[in-house]
Amino acid sequence: MTGKTLTIAIDGPAGAGKGTLARRLADHYRLNLLDTGLTYRAVAHALLQYGLPLDNVAAAETAARQVNLGELDRTVLSAHAVGEAASKVAVIPTVRRILVEKQRAFASTPPGAVLDGRDIGTVVCPEARIKLYVTARADVRARRRLAEIEAMGGQAEFETILADIEGRDARDMGREDSPLRPAPDAHLLDTSEMAIETAFLAAKSIIDGVLQPRNTA
Ligand code: DC
């Protein structure tokens, strides 16, 4: 981060509400917005499209180089299966390095950005002025995911979604390169019992506290 840019780093597990929160905060503080999960999803989607195995390192690297942050199509990339596949290509260190470079360039463009993902506060933008670690219980996250799928006209079993979420947590937290974990200086926000508006207000109060510290003199 430079004096001219503000970075808000938001990390946390799948389905914790990071995406909606990031969008609200980017609107409120007039910052650019990057859902870094979409970059890993774009790599996974390219491999799936060509019928290539998700551990094909050379193909995944090529796909990562071709990721254009301005052309990430949320409609195509938001499919549940693409998220599962993304979590698998995300263990490849060279893929991470290629995507992290693009994410850093985005973050350093004035006026700054809200980035959400798994390793923003720890690896992508360790200098971010504000770091939030947003989490929620796995059963709450599974219920939210199910509601999203049903809202888009899809169908799924709660137990299957819960198992996928737990598997994804294990992969995202257990991988060797850039595992999901809160940065030591991250503010923790558990949204299990919060509606989105409440989570937004809680985050805003944390951020305003950092940006405009009260004069204690
Ligand atoms: O946030 P999401 O569900 O769209 O992310 C999909 C997968 O991408 C996630 O399970 C792990 C990976 N990911 C990552 O490793 N690092 C990030 N900064 C963002 C996502």
mmCIF file of C-alpha atoms and ligand atoms in Angstrom:
data_model
loop_
_atom_site.group_PDB
_atom_site.id
_atom_site.type_symbol
_atom_site.label_atom_id
_atom_site.label_comp_id
_atom_site.label_asym_id
_atom_site.label_seq_id
_atom_site.Cartn_x
_atom_site.Cartn_y
_atom_site.Cartn_z
ATOM 1 C CA MET A 1 0.000 0.000 0.000
ATOM 2 C CA THR A 2 1.208 3.497 -0.763
ATOM 3 C CA GLY A 3 0.027 6.783 0.741
ATOM 4 C CA LYS A 4 -2.343 7.182 -2.212
ATOM 5 C CA THR A 5 -4.175 3.880 -1.967
ATOM 6 C CA LEU A 6 -6.286 2.256 0.681
ATOM 7 C CA THR A 7 -6.507 -1.530 0.854
ATOM 8 C CA ILE A 8 -9.212 -3.398 2.713
ATOM 9 C CA ALA A 9 -8.306 -7.096 2.888
ATOM 10 C CA ILE A 10 -11.122 -9.541 3.604
ATOM 11 C CA ASP A 11 -10.394 -13.211 4.186
ATOM 12 C CA GLY A 12 -12.430 -16.118 5.408
ATOM 13 C CA PRO A 13 -13.879 -19.509 4.501
ATOM 14 C CA ALA A 14 -16.367 -20.252 1.706
ATOM 15 C CA GLY A 15 -19.861 -18.920 2.307
ATOM 16 C CA ALA A 16 -19.019 -16.636 5.252
ATOM 17 C CA GLY A 17 -20.543 -13.610 3.503
ATOM 18 C CA LYS A 18 -17.246 -12.020 2.385
ATOM 19 C CA GLY A 19 -18.469 -11.281 -1.130
ATOM 20 C CA THR A 20 -21.566 -9.308 -0.187
ATOM 21 C CA LEU A 21 -19.696 -7.518 2.559
ATOM 22 C CA ALA A 22 -16.828 -6.633 0.201
ATOM 23 C CA ARG A 23 -19.286 -5.167 -2.324
ATOM 24 C CA ARG A 24 -21.021 -3.048 0.328
ATOM 25 C CA LEU A 25 -17.693 -1.766 1.650
ATOM 26 C CA ALA A 26 -16.307 -0.974 -1.817
ATOM 27 C CA ASP A 27 -19.470 1.055 -2.574
ATOM 28 C CA HIS A 28 -19.368 2.840 0.757
ATOM 29 C CA TYR A 29 -15.656 3.770 0.711
ATOM 30 C CA ARG A 30 -15.617 4.264 -3.110
ATOM 31 C CA LEU A 31 -12.898 1.722 -3.730
ATOM 32 C CA ASN A 32 -12.316 -0.787 -6.514
ATOM 33 C CA LEU A 33 -13.451 -4.326 -5.809
ATOM 34 C CA LEU A 34 -11.814 -7.669 -6.571
ATOM 35 C CA ASP A 35 -13.231 -11.054 -5.638
ATOM 36 C CA THR A 36 -9.970 -13.002 -5.898
ATOM 37 C CA GLY A 37 -11.876 -16.305 -5.741
ATOM 38 C CA LEU A 38 -13.023 -15.554 -9.291
ATOM 39 C CA THR A 39 -9.401 -15.630 -10.502
ATOM 40 C CA TYR A 40 -8.939 -19.192 -9.177
ATOM 41 C CA ARG A 41 -12.378 -20.074 -10.522
ATOM 42 C CA ALA A 42 -11.367 -18.797 -13.989
ATOM 43 C CA VAL A 43 -8.353 -21.141 -14.018
ATOM 44 C CA ALA A 44 -10.485 -24.094 -12.885
ATOM 45 C CA HIS A 45 -13.183 -23.262 -15.434
ATOM 46 C CA ALA A 46 -10.656 -23.226 -18.285
ATOM 47 C CA LEU A 47 -9.376 -26.691 -17.316
ATOM 48 C CA LEU A 48 -12.892 -28.095 -16.908
ATOM 49 C CA GLN A 49 -13.873 -26.652 -20.277
ATOM 50 C CA TYR A 50 -11.031 -28.463 -22.036
ATOM 51 C CA GLY A 51 -11.598 -31.672 -20.046
ATOM 52 C CA LEU A 52 -8.126 -31.397 -18.483
ATOM 53 C CA PRO A 53 -7.305 -32.811 -15.026
ATOM 54 C CA LEU A 54 -7.186 -30.206 -12.256
ATOM 55 C CA ASP A 55 -3.640 -31.230 -11.335
ATOM 56 C CA ASN A 56 -2.254 -30.503 -14.824
ATOM 57 C CA VAL A 57 0.256 -27.893 -13.657
ATOM 58 C CA ALA A 58 1.394 -26.677 -17.096
ATOM 59 C CA ALA A 59 -2.177 -26.165 -18.343
ATOM 60 C CA ALA A 60 -3.184 -24.474 -15.076
ATOM 61 C CA GLU A 61 -0.219 -22.078 -15.347
ATOM 62 C CA THR A 62 -1.161 -21.180 -18.922
ATOM 63 C CA ALA A 63 -4.765 -20.588 -17.854
ATOM 64 C CA ALA A 64 -3.574 -18.450 -14.920
ATOM 65 C CA ARG A 65 -1.457 -16.266 -17.229
ATOM 66 C CA GLN A 66 -4.492 -15.732 -19.450
ATOM 67 C CA VAL A 67 -6.708 -14.537 -16.605
ATOM 68 C CA ASN A 68 -7.872 -10.994 -17.334
ATOM 69 C CA LEU A 69 -9.224 -9.281 -14.234
ATOM 70 C CA GLY A 70 -11.521 -7.135 -16.370
ATOM 71 C CA GLU A 71 -13.220 -10.140 -17.948
ATOM 72 C CA LEU A 72 -14.192 -12.352 -15.017
ATOM 73 C CA ASP A 73 -17.731 -13.554 -15.729
ATOM 74 C CA ARG A 74 -19.420 -14.147 -12.392
ATOM 75 C CA THR A 75 -22.447 -15.839 -13.966
ATOM 76 C CA VAL A 76 -20.330 -18.582 -15.500
ATOM 77 C CA LEU A 77 -17.816 -18.826 -12.656
ATOM 78 C CA SER A 78 -20.222 -18.903 -9.717
ATOM 79 C CA ALA A 79 -21.301 -22.543 -10.304
ATOM 80 C CA HIS A 80 -20.805 -24.703 -7.223
ATOM 81 C CA ALA A 81 -18.699 -27.250 -9.160
ATOM 82 C CA VAL A 82 -16.351 -24.488 -10.374
ATOM 83 C CA GLY A 83 -15.774 -23.413 -6.742
ATOM 84 C CA GLU A 84 -14.879 -26.967 -5.767
ATOM 85 C CA ALA A 85 -12.475 -27.219 -8.721
ATOM 86 C CA ALA A 86 -10.985 -23.798 -7.896
ATOM 87 C CA SER A 87 -10.064 -25.003 -4.437
ATOM 88 C CA LYS A 88 -8.102 -27.832 -6.106
ATOM 89 C CA VAL A 89 -6.135 -25.704 -8.599
ATOM 90 C CA ALA A 90 -5.460 -23.222 -5.777
ATOM 91 C CA VAL A 91 -2.966 -25.642 -4.205
ATOM 92 C CA ILE A 92 -0.556 -25.198 -7.173
ATOM 93 C CA PRO A 93 2.125 -22.712 -6.002
ATOM 94 C CA THR A 94 2.988 -21.362 -9.480
ATOM 95 C CA VAL A 95 -0.682 -20.694 -10.225
ATOM 96 C CA ARG A 96 -0.909 -18.756 -6.968
ATOM 97 C CA ARG A 97 2.186 -16.724 -7.805
ATOM 98 C CA ILE A 98 0.845 -15.719 -11.231
ATOM 99 C CA LEU A 99 -2.569 -14.726 -9.848
ATOM 100 C CA VAL A 100 -1.171 -12.950 -6.778
ATOM 101 C CA GLU A 101 0.928 -10.700 -9.032
ATOM 102 C CA LYS A 102 -2.214 -9.595 -10.908
ATOM 103 C CA GLN A 103 -4.112 -9.119 -7.629
ATOM 104 C CA ARG A 104 -1.333 -6.909 -6.203
ATOM 105 C CA ALA A 105 -1.296 -4.742 -9.325
ATOM 106 C CA PHE A 106 -5.058 -4.292 -8.933
ATOM 107 C CA ALA A 107 -4.717 -3.385 -5.239
ATOM 108 C CA SER A 108 -2.080 -0.749 -5.924
ATOM 109 C CA THR A 109 -4.194 1.123 -8.486
ATOM 110 C CA PRO A 110 -5.592 4.353 -6.969
ATOM 111 C CA PRO A 111 -7.818 4.922 -5.096
ATOM 112 C CA GLY A 112 -7.240 1.414 -3.730
ATOM 113 C CA ALA A 113 -9.434 -1.619 -3.352
ATOM 114 C CA VAL A 114 -11.380 -4.059 -1.303
ATOM 115 C CA LEU A 115 -10.072 -7.551 -2.060
ATOM 116 C CA ASP A 116 -11.678 -10.693 -0.724
ATOM 117 C CA GLY A 117 -10.215 -14.164 -0.688
ATOM 118 C CA ARG A 118 -8.236 -16.531 1.519
ATOM 119 C CA ASP A 119 -4.721 -15.054 1.656
ATOM 120 C CA ILE A 120 -5.218 -11.322 1.115
ATOM 121 C CA GLY A 121 -4.136 -10.178 4.582
ATOM 122 C CA THR A 122 -1.374 -12.776 4.889
ATOM 123 C CA VAL A 123 0.200 -12.946 1.405
ATOM 124 C CA VAL A 124 -1.320 -10.686 -1.276
ATOM 125 C CA CYS A 125 -1.481 -7.434 0.717
ATOM 126 C CA PRO A 126 0.245 -7.993 4.076
ATOM 127 C CA GLU A 127 0.616 -4.185 4.303
ATOM 128 C CA ALA A 128 -3.141 -3.560 4.007
ATOM 129 C CA ARG A 129 -4.266 -0.865 6.393
ATOM 130 C CA ILE A 130 -7.425 -2.818 7.204
ATOM 131 C CA LYS A 131 -7.763 -6.580 7.508
ATOM 132 C CA LEU A 132 -10.964 -8.405 8.304
ATOM 133 C CA TYR A 133 -11.319 -12.156 8.881
ATOM 134 C CA VAL A 134 -14.947 -12.981 8.252
ATOM 135 C CA THR A 135 -16.224 -16.339 9.384
ATOM 136 C CA ALA A 136 -19.428 -18.212 10.304
ATOM 137 C CA ARG A 137 -20.292 -21.708 11.519
ATOM 138 C CA ALA A 138 -20.156 -24.374 8.776
ATOM 139 C CA ASP A 139 -23.887 -25.245 9.120
ATOM 140 C CA VAL A 140 -24.836 -21.569 8.726
ATOM 141 C CA ARG A 141 -22.626 -21.240 5.654
ATOM 142 C CA ALA A 142 -24.116 -24.409 4.135
ATOM 143 C CA ARG A 143 -27.653 -23.091 4.689
ATOM 144 C CA ARG A 144 -26.737 -19.773 3.004
ATOM 145 C CA ARG A 145 -25.172 -21.594 0.041
ATOM 146 C CA LEU A 146 -28.270 -23.750 -0.319
ATOM 147 C CA ALA A 147 -30.495 -20.655 -0.298
ATOM 148 C CA GLU A 148 -28.307 -19.087 -3.035
ATOM 149 C CA ILE A 149 -28.523 -22.211 -5.194
ATOM 150 C CA GLU A 150 -32.299 -22.394 -4.735
ATOM 151 C CA ALA A 151 -32.679 -18.678 -5.489
ATOM 152 C CA MET A 152 -31.000 -19.320 -8.846
ATOM 153 C CA GLY A 153 -33.508 -22.096 -9.572
ATOM 154 C CA GLY A 154 -31.121 -24.927 -8.661
ATOM 155 C CA GLN A 155 -31.525 -27.849 -6.264
ATOM 156 C CA ALA A 156 -29.167 -29.420 -3.762
ATOM 157 C CA GLU A 157 -29.141 -31.445 -0.532
ATOM 158 C CA PHE A 158 -28.139 -29.648 2.664
ATOM 159 C CA GLU A 159 -25.941 -32.596 3.749
ATOM 160 C CA THR A 160 -24.061 -32.564 0.429
ATOM 161 C CA ILE A 161 -23.424 -28.823 0.601
ATOM 162 C CA LEU A 162 -22.272 -29.098 4.225
ATOM 163 C CA ALA A 163 -19.864 -31.923 3.325
ATOM 164 C CA ASP A 164 -18.512 -29.855 0.397
ATOM 165 C CA ILE A 165 -18.026 -26.812 2.640
ATOM 166 C CA GLU A 166 -16.199 -28.873 5.255
ATOM 167 C CA GLY A 167 -14.037 -30.475 2.553
ATOM 168 C CA ARG A 168 -13.272 -27.045 1.081
ATOM 169 C CA ASP A 169 -12.345 -25.654 4.542
ATOM 170 C CA ALA A 170 -9.973 -28.573 5.069
ATOM 171 C CA ARG A 171 -8.331 -28.019 1.664
ATOM 172 C CA ASP A 172 -8.135 -24.226 1.948
ATOM 173 C CA MET A 173 -6.829 -24.294 5.538
ATOM 174 C CA GLY A 174 -4.621 -27.352 5.144
ATOM 175 C CA ARG A 175 -2.691 -26.538 1.969
ATOM 176 C CA GLU A 176 0.997 -25.846 2.259
ATOM 177 C CA ASP A 177 1.128 -22.674 0.151
ATOM 178 C CA SER A 178 -0.794 -19.687 1.567
ATOM 179 C CA PRO A 179 -3.301 -21.576 3.753
ATOM 180 C CA LEU A 180 -6.433 -19.793 4.910
ATOM 181 C CA ARG A 181 -5.797 -18.287 8.321
ATOM 182 C CA PRO A 182 -6.336 -14.915 9.953
ATOM 183 C CA ALA A 183 -3.427 -12.483 9.724
ATOM 184 C CA PRO A 184 -2.141 -11.701 13.235
ATOM 185 C CA ASP A 185 -3.465 -8.134 12.893
ATOM 186 C CA ALA A 186 -6.854 -9.061 11.380
ATOM 187 C CA HIS A 187 -10.129 -8.035 13.014
ATOM 188 C CA LEU A 188 -12.361 -11.083 13.455
ATOM 189 C CA LEU A 189 -16.014 -10.899 12.437
ATOM 190 C CA ASP A 190 -18.256 -13.923 13.072
ATOM 191 C CA THR A 191 -21.406 -13.486 10.977
ATOM 192 C CA SER A 192 -23.168 -16.690 12.156
ATOM 193 C CA GLU A 193 -25.886 -14.713 13.908
ATOM 194 C CA MET A 194 -25.735 -11.588 11.714
ATOM 195 C CA ALA A 195 -27.838 -10.401 8.820
ATOM 196 C CA ILE A 196 -25.767 -8.752 6.075
ATOM 197 C CA GLU A 197 -26.699 -5.241 7.188
ATOM 198 C CA THR A 198 -25.524 -5.973 10.731
ATOM 199 C CA ALA A 199 -22.261 -7.431 9.387
ATOM 200 C CA PHE A 200 -21.774 -4.333 7.210
ATOM 201 C CA LEU A 201 -22.313 -1.988 10.157
ATOM 202 C CA ALA A 202 -19.929 -4.021 12.332
ATOM 203 C CA ALA A 203 -17.256 -3.929 9.602
ATOM 204 C CA LYS A 204 -17.804 -0.217 9.003
ATOM 205 C CA SER A 205 -17.375 0.522 12.671
ATOM 206 C CA ILE A 206 -14.065 -1.416 12.734
ATOM 207 C CA ILE A 207 -12.830 0.382 9.599
ATOM 208 C CA ASP A 208 -13.873 3.860 10.737
ATOM 209 C CA GLY A 209 -12.093 3.167 14.019
ATOM 210 C CA VAL A 210 -8.864 2.529 12.090
ATOM 211 C CA LEU A 211 -9.270 5.410 9.616
ATOM 212 C CA GLN A 212 -10.362 8.037 12.126
ATOM 213 C CA PRO A 213 -8.918 7.030 15.468
ATOM 214 C CA ARG A 214 -10.518 8.993 18.264
ATOM 215 C CA ASN A 215 -8.408 11.678 19.789
ATOM 216 C CA THR A 216 -7.628 10.272 23.223
ATOM 217 C CA ALA A 217 -5.609 13.275 24.349
HETATM 218 O O1 DC B 1 -14.139 -17.516 -2.612
HETATM 219 P P1 DC B 1 -14.428 -18.573 -3.617
HETATM 220 O O2 DC B 1 -15.379 -19.617 -3.108
HETATM 221 O O3 DC B 1 -14.863 -18.021 -4.931
HETATM 222 O O4 DC B 1 -13.017 -19.294 -3.889
HETATM 223 C C1 DC B 1 -12.908 -20.477 -4.649
HETATM 224 C C2 DC B 1 -11.617 -21.200 -4.263
HETATM 225 O O5 DC B 1 -10.496 -20.457 -4.719
HETATM 226 C C3 DC B 1 -11.404 -21.388 -2.773
HETATM 227 O O6 DC B 1 -11.991 -22.575 -2.267
HETATM 228 C C4 DC B 1 -9.901 -21.404 -2.645
HETATM 229 C C5 DC B 1 -9.428 -20.563 -3.800
HETATM 230 N N1 DC B 1 -8.983 -19.224 -3.383
HETATM 231 C C6 DC B 1 -7.697 -19.106 -2.881
HETATM 232 O O7 DC B 1 -7.002 -20.110 -2.731
HETATM 233 N N2 DC B 1 -7.197 -17.886 -2.573
HETATM 234 C C7 DC B 1 -7.942 -16.774 -2.714
HETATM 235 N N3 DC B 1 -7.416 -15.588 -2.408
HETATM 236 C C8 DC B 1 -9.275 -16.879 -3.184
HETATM 237 C C9 DC B 1 -9.770 -18.126 -3.495
#
